[in-house]
XYZ file of C-alpha atoms in Angstrom:
664
model
C 11.607 38.682 38.205
C 13.693 38.455 41.383
C 15.368 35.161 42.182
C 15.859 34.130 45.840
C 19.483 33.533 46.732
C 18.870 29.923 47.810
C 17.316 29.150 44.408
C 20.289 30.592 42.557
C 22.504 28.497 44.795
C 20.620 25.419 43.600
C 20.922 26.570 40.007
C 24.628 27.387 40.059
C 25.894 24.840 42.549
C 24.514 22.518 45.224
C 26.632 24.233 47.821
C 26.809 28.045 47.853
C 30.471 27.757 48.867
C 31.289 25.931 45.604
C 30.352 28.912 43.438
C 29.614 32.311 44.941
C 28.539 35.192 42.710
C 29.384 38.828 43.166
C 26.358 40.838 44.129
C 25.546 44.182 42.515
C 23.335 46.384 44.643
C 20.820 48.693 43.020
C 18.539 48.532 39.990
C 20.537 50.857 37.726
C 22.948 49.762 34.988
C 26.509 51.071 35.382
C 29.768 51.229 33.423
C 33.362 51.559 34.664
C 36.692 51.736 32.863
C 40.130 50.385 33.468
C 42.625 52.891 34.991
C 43.503 55.787 32.719
C 40.322 55.629 30.615
C 37.240 57.743 31.040
C 33.775 56.366 30.139
C 30.144 57.287 30.323
C 26.933 55.168 29.979
C 24.223 56.944 28.074
C 20.773 56.829 29.606
C 18.173 54.476 28.127
C 18.382 51.904 25.340
C 19.525 52.764 21.844
C 18.432 51.235 18.542
C 20.167 47.908 17.806
C 21.210 48.906 14.275
C 24.903 48.231 13.564
C 24.791 49.985 10.188
C 27.137 49.413 7.292
C 30.931 49.315 7.488
C 32.621 52.650 6.818
C 36.252 53.568 6.242
C 38.058 54.978 9.255
C 39.190 58.655 8.749
C 42.266 57.998 10.849
C 43.193 56.191 14.052
C 40.165 54.500 15.613
C 39.203 52.946 18.928
C 37.682 49.472 18.417
C 36.582 46.538 20.616
C 38.893 43.569 20.367
C 37.469 40.972 22.759
C 34.285 40.258 24.740
C 34.246 38.634 28.155
C 31.209 37.787 30.312
C 30.673 37.020 33.975
C 27.557 35.990 35.905
C 26.661 38.299 38.790
C 23.643 38.880 41.014
C 21.715 42.131 40.949
C 20.070 42.317 44.370
C 17.358 44.661 45.488
C 17.386 43.194 48.997
C 19.509 40.658 50.823
C 17.591 37.639 49.459
C 15.915 39.254 46.447
C 18.319 38.956 43.516
C 18.245 38.560 39.745
C 20.711 36.674 37.606
C 22.689 39.167 35.533
C 25.357 38.995 32.766
C 28.341 41.373 33.222
C 30.130 42.224 29.957
C 33.766 43.390 29.700
C 34.869 44.922 26.373
C 38.622 45.068 25.681
C 39.745 47.980 23.470
C 42.641 48.839 21.160
C 43.602 52.220 19.641
C 46.247 53.741 17.413
C 46.020 57.456 18.594
C 44.273 59.431 21.258
C 40.609 59.743 20.442
C 37.077 59.414 21.693
C 34.794 56.462 20.630
C 31.199 55.332 21.067
C 30.864 51.597 21.830
C 27.507 49.802 21.424
C 26.655 46.641 23.399
C 23.756 44.597 21.962
C 22.136 41.890 24.118
C 19.512 39.316 23.066
C 17.905 36.572 25.171
C 14.723 35.295 23.533
C 12.200 36.862 23.520
C 13.790 40.166 24.660
C 16.608 42.305 23.232
C 18.107 45.687 24.043
C 21.259 47.759 23.401
C 23.296 50.296 25.416
C 25.741 52.974 24.289
C 29.095 53.534 26.042
C 31.284 56.597 25.453
C 35.024 56.062 25.994
C 37.990 58.473 25.925
C 41.634 57.410 25.723
C 44.369 59.900 26.811
C 47.499 60.309 24.672
C 49.715 58.841 27.378
C 48.034 55.437 27.019
C 48.254 55.206 23.251
C 50.260 52.121 22.303
C 49.790 51.504 18.567
C 48.502 48.007 17.890
C 48.173 47.106 21.576
C 45.297 46.984 24.046
C 44.694 50.236 25.922
C 42.255 48.856 28.533
C 38.677 47.727 28.926
C 35.243 48.875 29.934
C 32.871 46.855 32.144
C 29.083 47.045 31.923
C 26.752 45.965 34.742
C 24.577 44.305 33.577
C 22.060 42.474 31.333
C 19.432 40.533 33.265
C 18.602 37.022 32.013
C 16.635 33.954 33.092
C 17.980 30.604 34.197
C 18.596 28.243 31.295
C 18.418 31.043 28.686
C 20.708 31.299 25.678
C 22.094 34.843 25.370
C 23.837 36.516 22.418
C 26.001 39.633 22.816
C 27.431 41.895 20.095
C 29.847 44.836 20.340
C 30.696 47.380 17.655
C 31.581 51.074 17.276
C 29.283 53.773 16.059
C 29.960 54.404 13.254
C 31.115 50.857 12.572
C 34.716 50.613 11.432
C 35.068 46.832 11.547
C 32.972 43.646 11.787
C 31.183 43.408 15.130
C 32.334 41.077 17.884
C 29.801 38.466 19.013
C 29.502 35.943 21.823
C 26.859 33.287 22.566
C 26.455 31.843 26.067
C 24.118 29.237 27.552
C 23.176 30.175 31.108
C 22.859 27.367 33.648
C 19.447 25.732 34.118
C 17.910 24.117 37.171
C 19.955 20.947 37.683
C 17.104 19.245 39.544
C 14.764 19.135 36.481
C 15.547 16.304 34.057
C 13.565 14.934 31.082
C 14.354 11.353 30.097
C 12.855 8.558 28.016
C 11.323 5.467 29.588
C 10.576 3.197 26.638
C 7.644 4.747 24.816
C 6.900 7.075 27.736
C 8.696 10.168 29.091
C 9.768 10.774 32.700
C 10.082 14.146 34.390
C 12.510 13.781 37.283
C 12.584 16.613 39.870
C 15.512 15.959 42.215
C 15.142 18.412 45.120
C 15.218 18.051 48.860
C 12.253 16.635 50.683
C 11.483 20.019 52.265
C 11.533 21.958 48.988
C 8.025 22.932 47.846
C 7.555 23.898 44.201
C 4.915 24.317 41.525
C 4.859 22.303 38.280
C 2.797 23.237 35.244
C 2.470 21.574 31.832
C 1.077 23.860 29.147
C 0.750 24.314 25.387
C 2.800 27.279 24.219
C 0.832 28.405 21.171
C 2.225 30.970 18.766
C -1.206 32.532 18.307
C -2.812 33.623 21.544
C -1.918 33.065 25.206
C -0.504 29.855 26.614
C -3.038 27.098 27.256
C -2.631 25.287 30.607
C -2.894 21.511 30.493
C -1.894 20.284 33.973
C -0.816 22.008 37.191
C 0.120 20.824 40.664
C 1.937 22.013 43.800
C 4.419 19.365 44.906
C 7.068 18.612 47.496
C 10.268 17.074 46.127
C 11.641 14.812 45.010
C 9.128 13.743 42.324
C 9.029 11.569 39.200
C 6.161 12.195 36.789
C 5.480 9.905 33.807
C 3.938 11.226 30.586
C 2.373 8.936 27.987
C 4.096 9.255 24.623
C 0.721 9.969 22.995
C 0.474 13.196 25.064
C 3.622 14.672 23.555
C 3.217 17.558 21.111
C 5.881 20.029 19.914
C 4.496 22.963 21.927
C 4.210 21.048 25.230
C 6.316 22.956 27.755
C 7.245 22.426 31.401
C 7.344 25.251 33.930
C 8.831 24.885 37.424
C 9.098 27.424 40.250
C 9.628 27.397 44.032
C 6.584 28.201 46.109
C 8.063 31.472 47.383
C 6.945 35.085 46.915
C 8.089 36.665 43.630
C 9.938 33.523 42.553
C 11.252 33.166 39.033
C 9.593 30.548 36.798
C 11.822 28.408 34.606
C 10.291 26.983 31.409
C 11.607 24.442 28.931
C 9.973 23.063 25.777
C 11.914 19.819 25.146
C 9.676 18.251 22.467
C 9.926 20.778 19.659
C 12.063 18.476 17.496
C 10.627 15.149 18.689
C 9.218 13.148 15.684
C 6.662 11.452 17.958
C 5.372 14.839 19.066
C 4.868 15.974 15.473
C 3.005 12.742 14.603
C 0.780 13.150 17.671
C 0.032 16.728 16.724
C -1.389 15.700 13.355
C -3.378 12.908 14.981
C -4.876 15.345 17.484
C -5.803 17.935 14.847
C -9.504 18.073 13.885
C -11.297 19.859 11.075
C -14.688 21.278 12.023
C -17.398 22.579 9.694
C -19.081 25.760 10.932
C -22.246 27.553 9.769
C -22.184 29.944 6.815
C -19.398 28.155 4.919
C -16.932 28.488 7.808
C -14.438 25.929 9.060
C -11.756 25.682 11.718
C -8.718 23.531 12.379
C -8.528 22.645 16.069
C -5.072 21.646 17.307
C -3.066 22.147 20.512
C -0.106 23.660 18.594
C 0.528 25.659 15.483
C 0.790 23.558 12.332
C 3.272 24.405 9.560
C 0.819 23.513 6.799
C -1.395 24.799 4.027
C -5.053 24.032 3.353
C -6.492 23.326 -0.058
C -9.843 22.146 -1.357
C -10.038 18.946 -3.392
C -12.658 16.869 -5.214
C -13.123 13.258 -4.037
C -14.652 11.063 -6.744
C -16.988 8.207 -5.860
C -14.663 5.554 -7.307
C -12.232 6.014 -4.403
C -9.355 7.485 -6.408
C -7.106 10.293 -5.155
C -8.702 13.552 -4.054
C -8.026 15.977 -6.917
C -6.875 19.452 -5.734
C -8.841 22.447 -7.003
C -5.590 24.352 -7.663
C -6.029 26.240 -9.861
C -8.495 27.909 -9.729
C -8.621 27.961 -5.898
C -5.199 28.729 -4.353
C -3.735 27.191 -1.230
C -4.142 29.004 2.066
C -1.862 29.067 5.090
C -3.437 27.397 8.100
C -4.016 29.256 11.358
C -5.124 26.813 14.028
C -8.153 27.504 16.223
C -9.257 30.332 13.942
C -12.435 30.444 11.880
C -11.729 30.389 8.139
C -14.191 30.716 5.279
C -14.591 28.569 2.194
C -14.606 30.477 -1.094
C -17.541 28.350 -2.331
C -21.110 29.409 -3.013
C -22.580 26.048 -1.988
C -21.345 22.914 -0.269
C -21.051 19.477 -1.837
C -20.304 16.075 -0.206
C -17.438 15.447 -2.651
C -15.575 18.659 -1.727
C -12.933 17.888 0.902
C -10.224 19.821 2.758
C -6.618 18.658 2.590
C -3.916 19.715 5.032
C -0.515 19.632 3.342
C 2.626 20.047 5.446
C 5.394 22.419 4.481
C 7.392 19.471 3.107
C 4.552 18.762 0.601
C 3.267 15.694 2.417
C -0.457 15.108 2.814
C -1.254 14.889 6.519
C -5.040 15.135 6.784
C -8.135 14.990 4.609
C -11.723 15.596 5.714
C -14.899 15.681 3.605
C -16.744 18.041 5.914
C -20.107 18.008 4.149
C -20.440 14.197 4.146
C -22.472 14.230 7.386
C -24.880 17.030 6.466
C -25.289 16.398 2.728
C -25.038 12.609 2.665
C -22.486 10.220 1.123
C -20.308 10.896 -1.897
C -22.128 11.339 -5.204
C -21.179 10.131 -8.667
C -20.968 13.694 -9.989
C -18.536 15.074 -12.552
C -16.747 18.308 -11.611
C -16.420 20.734 -14.524
C -13.898 23.599 -14.421
C -14.810 26.675 -16.442
C -12.057 29.140 -17.326
C -12.892 32.595 -18.688
C -10.714 34.729 -20.928
C -10.503 38.518 -21.309
C -12.998 38.500 -24.214
C -15.546 36.602 -22.104
C -14.851 33.425 -24.050
C -14.832 30.426 -21.712
C -13.886 26.765 -21.967
C -14.964 23.740 -19.946
C -12.944 20.745 -18.876
C -13.744 17.820 -16.574
C -11.530 17.154 -13.548
C -10.306 13.527 -13.809
C -7.291 11.629 -12.374
C -5.453 12.070 -15.679
C -5.982 15.853 -15.589
C -8.606 18.323 -16.705
C -10.069 16.799 -19.883
C -11.658 19.212 -22.396
C -15.272 18.225 -22.972
C -15.046 18.365 -26.760
C -11.943 16.217 -27.150
C -11.110 12.811 -28.571
C -9.710 11.421 -25.336
C -10.795 7.960 -24.214
C -12.088 9.090 -20.816
C -15.666 9.081 -19.573
C -15.879 12.874 -19.629
C -14.739 13.042 -23.252
C -17.260 10.387 -24.328
C -20.077 12.351 -22.652
C -18.696 15.800 -23.480
C -21.625 17.071 -25.539
C -24.227 15.817 -23.039
C -22.361 17.435 -20.100
C -22.122 20.727 -21.997
C -25.886 20.644 -22.563
C -26.434 19.899 -18.855
C -24.468 23.038 -17.879
C -26.354 25.190 -20.373
C -29.755 23.826 -19.285
C -29.088 24.430 -15.571
C -28.895 20.759 -14.523
C -25.462 21.243 -12.898
C -24.830 22.823 -9.469
C -22.540 25.877 -9.477
C -20.095 25.614 -6.563
C -17.875 28.638 -7.253
C -17.994 31.665 -9.510
C -15.611 34.550 -10.185
C -14.254 36.628 -13.026
C -11.658 33.934 -13.686
C -14.051 31.014 -13.983
C -16.491 28.721 -12.231
C -16.911 25.188 -10.868
C -19.898 22.980 -11.764
C -20.962 19.640 -10.271
C -22.949 17.659 -12.866
C -24.913 14.514 -11.855
C -23.971 11.365 -13.753
C -26.846 9.154 -12.535
C -28.770 9.122 -15.816
C -25.662 8.190 -17.771
C -24.882 5.450 -15.259
C -28.375 3.993 -15.831
C -27.792 3.979 -19.569
C -24.441 2.294 -19.075
C -25.936 -0.383 -16.830
C -28.633 -1.063 -19.415
C -25.892 -1.743 -21.956
C -24.066 -3.914 -19.433
C -27.211 -5.952 -18.775
C -27.772 -6.355 -22.495
C -24.195 -7.538 -22.941
C -24.629 -9.996 -20.045
C -27.818 -11.417 -21.575
C -26.086 -11.772 -24.925
C -23.150 -13.528 -23.283
C -25.495 -15.860 -21.415
C -27.245 -16.761 -24.674
C -23.916 -17.540 -26.340
C -22.827 -19.685 -23.396
C -26.161 -21.543 -23.455
C -25.770 -22.196 -27.182
C -22.234 -23.494 -26.670
C -23.512 -25.709 -23.888
C -26.151 -27.159 -26.188
C -23.564 -27.773 -28.876
C -21.330 -29.588 -26.416
C -24.059 -31.708 -24.886
C -23.981 -34.362 -27.642
C -20.203 -34.894 -27.432
C -20.488 -34.992 -23.647
C -23.238 -37.561 -23.866
C -21.173 -39.553 -26.327
C -18.199 -39.409 -23.969
C -20.367 -40.609 -21.109
C -21.531 -43.651 -23.117
C -19.634 -46.954 -23.154
C -16.798 -47.266 -25.678
C -17.464 -49.411 -28.800
C -15.351 -52.462 -29.627
C -15.599 -54.561 -32.859
C -14.373 -58.109 -32.228
C -12.969 -59.941 -35.333
C -11.976 -63.607 -35.144
C -11.652 -66.703 -37.340
C -14.306 -69.383 -36.678
C -11.802 -72.270 -36.358
C -14.280 -74.600 -34.623
C -17.329 -74.613 -32.345
C -15.277 -74.656 -29.117
C -13.345 -71.523 -30.162
C -16.561 -69.757 -31.090
C -17.899 -70.472 -27.575
C -14.693 -69.011 -26.110
C -15.116 -65.873 -28.249
C -18.753 -65.584 -27.130
C -17.699 -65.836 -23.461
C -15.106 -63.089 -23.989
C -17.625 -60.822 -25.722
C -20.224 -61.347 -22.952
C -17.633 -60.594 -20.241
C -16.497 -57.394 -22.018
C -20.095 -56.160 -22.156
C -20.114 -56.030 -18.335
C -17.215 -53.531 -18.083
C -19.119 -51.712 -19.697
C -18.167 -51.909 -23.368
C -20.441 -51.992 -26.423
C -19.209 -55.090 -28.200
C -20.067 -55.996 -31.812
C -19.251 -59.567 -32.956
C -20.530 -61.519 -35.974
C -21.473 -64.373 -33.652
C -24.398 -62.263 -32.479
C -25.312 -60.872 -35.925
C -25.751 -63.920 -38.172
C -29.085 -62.647 -39.535
C -27.518 -59.305 -40.564
C -24.540 -61.123 -42.119
C -26.865 -63.310 -44.172
C -28.866 -60.288 -45.351
C -25.963 -57.864 -46.010
C -23.052 -60.177 -46.690
C -19.934 -60.484 -44.534
C -17.965 -57.696 -46.306
C -20.808 -55.138 -46.181
C -21.541 -55.965 -42.537
C -17.858 -55.504 -41.592
C -17.618 -52.168 -43.442
C -20.693 -50.818 -41.646
C -19.534 -51.975 -38.183
C -15.958 -50.747 -38.687
C -17.073 -47.272 -39.841
C -19.505 -46.890 -36.907
C -16.967 -48.103 -34.333
C -14.174 -45.794 -35.497
C -16.499 -42.777 -35.862
C -17.525 -43.185 -32.207
C -13.895 -43.368 -31.070
C -13.947 -47.136 -30.580
C -11.404 -49.838 -31.343
C -11.234 -52.929 -33.619
C -9.983 -56.073 -31.818
C -8.162 -58.693 -33.916
C -8.405 -61.989 -32.004
C -5.666 -64.243 -33.392
C -6.001 -68.018 -33.519
C -4.257 -70.667 -35.652
C -6.924 -70.254 -38.327
C -6.634 -66.434 -38.266
C -2.838 -66.587 -38.549
C -3.125 -68.952 -41.535
C -5.571 -66.583 -43.305
C -3.277 -63.599 -42.702
C -0.265 -65.412 -44.108
C -2.291 -66.534 -47.113
C -3.190 -62.901 -47.884
C 0.352 -61.646 -47.234
C 2.091 -64.313 -49.362
C -0.048 -63.954 -52.461
C -1.972 -60.679 -52.379
C -2.609 -60.828 -56.145
C -4.266 -64.281 -56.225
C -7.899 -64.674 -55.414
C -8.500 -65.834 -51.836
C -10.002 -69.166 -51.215
C -13.733 -69.427 -50.558
C -15.007 -69.083 -46.981
C -18.314 -69.499 -45.222
C -21.001 -66.870 -45.541
C -20.577 -65.897 -41.899
C -16.725 -65.689 -41.896
C -16.396 -61.930 -41.283
C -12.671 -62.244 -40.468
C -11.780 -63.536 -43.905
C -13.928 -60.843 -45.525
C -12.405 -58.082 -43.383
C -8.799 -58.777 -44.306
C -9.247 -56.932 -47.601
C -9.800 -53.724 -45.550
C -7.715 -54.457 -42.465
C -4.444 -55.226 -44.260
C -4.287 -51.869 -46.132
C -4.689 -50.011 -42.788
C -1.631 -51.822 -41.416
C 0.379 -51.552 -44.628
C -0.274 -47.774 -44.870
C 0.350 -47.060 -41.145
C -3.251 -46.145 -40.229
C -3.681 -48.968 -37.696
C -2.206 -47.470 -34.448
C -4.944 -46.079 -32.268
C -7.640 -47.930 -34.194
C -6.674 -51.601 -33.783
C -5.517 -53.843 -30.957
C -4.538 -57.532 -31.090
C -5.046 -60.419 -28.657
C -4.538 -64.185 -28.462
C -5.090 -66.907 -25.845
C -2.052 -68.203 -23.961
C -2.527 -71.935 -24.495
C -3.880 -71.652 -28.042
C -1.137 -69.714 -29.844
C 2.533 -68.974 -29.095
C 3.534 -65.276 -28.875
C 5.786 -65.345 -31.959
C 3.038 -66.790 -34.157
C 1.356 -63.398 -34.673
C 2.621 -61.949 -37.999
C 5.087 -59.071 -37.594
C 2.892 -56.699 -39.621
C 0.256 -56.703 -36.879
C 2.733 -55.925 -34.097
C 2.622 -52.238 -35.015
C -0.328 -52.148 -32.573
C -0.455 -53.528 -28.989
C -0.927 -57.334 -28.916
C -1.942 -58.924 -25.580
C -1.853 -62.482 -24.284
C -5.097 -63.566 -22.576
C -5.872 -63.989 -19.795
C -2.379 -63.194 -18.391
C -2.411 -59.605 -19.736
C -6.077 -58.897 -19.166
C -5.571 -55.635 -17.089
C -3.523 -53.984 -19.848
C -5.915 -55.306 -22.518
C -8.953 -53.884 -20.707
C -7.204 -50.555 -20.137
C -6.579 -50.173 -23.889
C -10.180 -51.092 -24.702
C -11.729 -48.589 -22.284
C -9.403 -45.783 -23.350
C -9.435 -42.428 -21.452
C -12.374 -43.519 -19.287
C -10.438 -46.499 -17.891
C -10.601 -46.700 -14.067
C -7.582 -46.670 -11.778
C -5.258 -49.659 -11.619
C -6.902 -51.173 -8.546
C -10.373 -51.003 -10.053
C -8.988 -52.234 -13.384
C -7.441 -55.279 -11.700
C -10.808 -56.116 -10.143
C -12.508 -55.964 -13.540
C -9.761 -58.119 -15.088
C -10.392 -60.672 -12.354
C -14.117 -60.680 -13.204
C -13.403 -61.236 -16.919
C -10.919 -63.989 -16.110
C -13.467 -65.830 -13.974
C -16.053 -65.531 -16.765
C -13.594 -66.950 -19.328
C -12.394 -69.829 -17.197
C -15.243 -72.339 -17.966
C -14.964 -71.652 -21.721
C -11.174 -71.992 -21.537
C -11.492 -75.326 -19.704
C -13.978 -76.590 -22.301
C -11.905 -75.366 -25.219
C -8.703 -77.052 -24.053
C -10.114 -80.430 -22.886
C -8.060 -83.478 -23.896
C -9.356 -85.395 -26.983
C -12.175 -87.826 -26.165
C -13.243 -86.003 -22.995
C -16.991 -85.686 -22.270
C -18.763 -82.348 -23.030
C -18.667 -80.131 -26.000
C -18.313 -76.612 -24.461
C -20.543 -73.750 -23.375
C -23.290 -74.229 -25.936
C -23.762 -70.474 -26.553
C -26.152 -69.792 -29.420
C -26.052 -66.885 -31.827
C -27.900 -63.682 -31.018
C -28.710 -60.809 -33.309
C -27.408 -57.290 -32.770
C -24.811 -55.779 -30.499
C -24.857 -56.381 -26.738
C -24.188 -53.548 -24.351
């Protein structure tokens, strides 16, 4: 298309004086030779087929160098086209005639011309250049990349080639502005031009997107989400027969390729048809896949259904007999990366179903086999695999034979069947419910079995209090201690409160029964040392073989020593026994060493630690324990004052009487 001279001036230099081009008048191509040579340009184009290399029969004329020059081919004074002049330099070793081919390519056009050259004998200089031939000219567009080849016919040597980038419009610039793109058109304020943005699709005509007539200069901002690889820009001056310059700057832009996949849409059409709508061609393949209800990967149906190259905006047909909500379409790019997946029948046929897809393959003797498509592969129905399909293989085979499965595809090679799994799911849930009920029954039984220990743990801890009845005042002190311990709470057993049982059972039998019950319940035996108790212990330790002296019928301490001492001597006492004594009644070193294998506390100074040992794991925190120790100390104080009165003082103590049983 003709190019006005002022536009070419803009393209090749802002001032026509800076770069002026020679103008060739007339539409015809021409050829001329350097002095001494004769040449002729054959009419019309020739086939651009270099052919194979052949051996020269003798001296040959060959091209040695290509040289290009930009010229203007003008039909009128201001109606010119940009043209590429080609000069071919030649060398020869004898006088001869040669045919030189010039091949020109500027996408999307290409053509070749044939030049005939004769060299007279007078110009033959072996091994040196004999001249050149100039061809006018190959027309090309602004900004185009041109490739030129030259070779002889027949071809005696490798062809010469030259690639040249022609100048583009300097006033059109594409630049980045953060995430966006700016189109900067730097022309004079009087220059009027047209600007068009369009999608250059490989299949079909170009698709306009935006067009406007403008007056320069202009800056146009494009959102980065609008970029796609086939988005092109076309600019031309608003003059008659003006040339239009186009550039497509986003072909290699990663953002444009991502946007293209985001803009692509799969559409389901009637009669098993579908179409991929996209602004540009997509280098991808389409394949069908099976999407299971459990949300796993979509399993490709390849084989038996092969992949198919995608042609955008063209109606394609599924090779299926019937649709199914679990059948989806995957778009896989040429670099084997999944780009898009659509389950096209989900809207018309409802949500995904818990169906099993069976693949039937048929052999040449009409013998077929069935396998179930699972994430681990295609599992044969009659196999010993641990998958769901293998466990239900016989039932699924019967479903196919009885017509309970939907046939999706059928050919000589095989078939696809979708078999409902609902009834098997119901059976499985029945087993699950049965297992849950069984588990609940077991848990309820365990709960019942644990209730008694829990109740026992929630009860107060038992404590058996053993002491020597030295006198009435000490017995009142022991009674006050036992009453105070019952308020903690502790279940305290003391012979002072069980005189009737002691008289009926005897002191030794009563002690055995109380000790066994206390230890079985996780309780503790308290040895309360006094001067009389220390004397009895020493008596037993010094002469264990002699018979002990007689004691009162209610002296449980003396009777218990026959069982208590073996526990200490054999190391069974820790954890079962604890010792205590009153500060003012007995010095700390008076307690026999044998009994110090268990904790021994001084009362009331060590009451918090003493109470903590008695209450065991259920003992409260230290602050609460100190408060309880203070309560016990206040309860003991009157009995302590009465017990340690000076001789001859008035009053005989607390006056506590015996009570039967164990207080809690």
